[in-house]
C-alpha angles and dihedrals in degrees: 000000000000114000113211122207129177106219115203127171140178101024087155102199113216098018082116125113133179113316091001086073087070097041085048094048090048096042085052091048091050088046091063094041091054102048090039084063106050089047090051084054091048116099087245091049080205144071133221098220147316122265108211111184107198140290087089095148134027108230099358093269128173083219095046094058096038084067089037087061105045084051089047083053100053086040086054092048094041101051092032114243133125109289094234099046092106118135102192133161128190135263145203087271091054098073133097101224080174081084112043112114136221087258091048089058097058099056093055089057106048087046089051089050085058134019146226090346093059102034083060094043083050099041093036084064107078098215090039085054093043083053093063108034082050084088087060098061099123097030079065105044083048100043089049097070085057093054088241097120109170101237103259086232092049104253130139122285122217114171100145135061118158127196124254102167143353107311083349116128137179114206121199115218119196116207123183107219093162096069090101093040123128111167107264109065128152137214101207086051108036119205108163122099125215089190133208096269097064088059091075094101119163125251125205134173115251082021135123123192119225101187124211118213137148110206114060116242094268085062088071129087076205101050097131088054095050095052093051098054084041097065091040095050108026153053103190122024102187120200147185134175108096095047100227104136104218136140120211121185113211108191108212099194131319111325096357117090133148128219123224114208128197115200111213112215115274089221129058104268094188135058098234093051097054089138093048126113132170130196134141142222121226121189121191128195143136128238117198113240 
């Protein structure tokens, strides 16, 4: 009982300038074709949903999600599956950095001077944490419809599982990794916090765990954390963000691994790839030992 979901990242809506807006708008529409076509040659000739892990829109515009929708849409029609079975979660382009505040500002940066202590003390106050989800205004107003709503104390969100099997479940949990995020982060000096509250990841019998996220594990003051509650809670943990396609497998003890998945960008990121898309196809089933 497979279940077949098309993964896209980094579409970054409104990144487009002059004659780029044509080449954009070709690149998307071979994208659909494409993947309408290796579904089609899949057993199932469907698939269940499409996984999109941030970086939806350029600058977290209205416009910008309005055309993000209508493509989703198409997406949903060409490879089959119901037009709302989207699981998404926000990136750092999907902020609106227009309305951060002076005060905002401030408690990135405190939070960013410090780590996990101080990103708690900031998000367990509720007008601290509205500051900061403010930037997220029309993210909000577009993943809803989705039903894909961020949780409003910055905790994980989980409202799909799908069957692969009798009694045999996959769970999507949604993690927002782009809540610290300014503009002007590094790898090869993390400053975002995943924080504790978003460990909190639910475990079922019969269950498996397919974590969203959009920053990769080296983006995260808290990396180490992170990987720890991964490989207790998880079998796949699915990325975007440096669009570098890649798969890792991190096994975790005897018969018990997780896979770390790297999403490439939907969209050509440099000049002299202007014809280039990447997506993948996952597949998810269970086969009785």
């Amino acid at each position: 009982m497979a279940a077949i979901f098309v993964h896209v990242s980094d579409i970054h809506f409104g990144q487009e300038r002059d004659h780029v807006v044509h080449i954009h708008d070709d690149v998307k529409k071979e994208l659909v074709t494409d993947a309408a076509e290796v579904v089609a040659g899949l057993p199932s000739g469907a698939a269940q949903g499409i996984l999109v892990t941030g970086d939806i829109a350029f600058s977290g515009k209205a416009e910008q999600y309005e055309a993000a929708g209508k493509w989703l849409d198409t997406l949903a029609q060409g490879i089959g599956c119901p037009i709302h079975r989207v699981q998404m979660i926000p990136g750092n382009h999907d902020l609106d950095r227009d309305k951060l505040s002076i005060g905002g500002g401030k408690l990135l940066d405190f939070i960013r001077a410090g780590g996990p202590a101080e990103y708690e003390k900031v998000i367990s106050n509720e007008n601290d944490r509205a500051t900061l989800f403010s930037r997220f205004e029309e993210y909000g107003r577009f993943c809803i419809g989705y039903n894909c709503g961020l949780d409003e104390e910055a905790k994980y969100a989980t409202n799909l599982r799908i069957e692969v099997g009798p009694d045999r479940w996959i769970r999507f949990v949604r993690l927002n990794s782009s809540l610290l995020c300014h503009g002007e982060e590094r790898d090869d000096q993390p400053e975002l916090v995943m924080g504790e509250r978003q460990f909190v990841i639910p475990r079922h019998a019969g269950e498996e765990n397919v974590v969203l996220a959009h920053h990769p594990l080296n983006w995260y003051k808290d990396a180490a954390d992170v990987l720890q509650y991964v490989r207790s809670r998880a079998r796949v943990f699915i990325s975007g963000h440096e669009h570098d396609p890649k798969v890792n497998i991190d096994r975790v003890e005897k018969g018990c691994d997780v896979m770390m998945l790297a999403a490439g960008a939907a969209v050509p990121f440099r000049s002299n790839d202007i014809y280039t898309f990447t997506y993948n196809i996952l597949e998810f089933d269970w086969v009785p030992i």
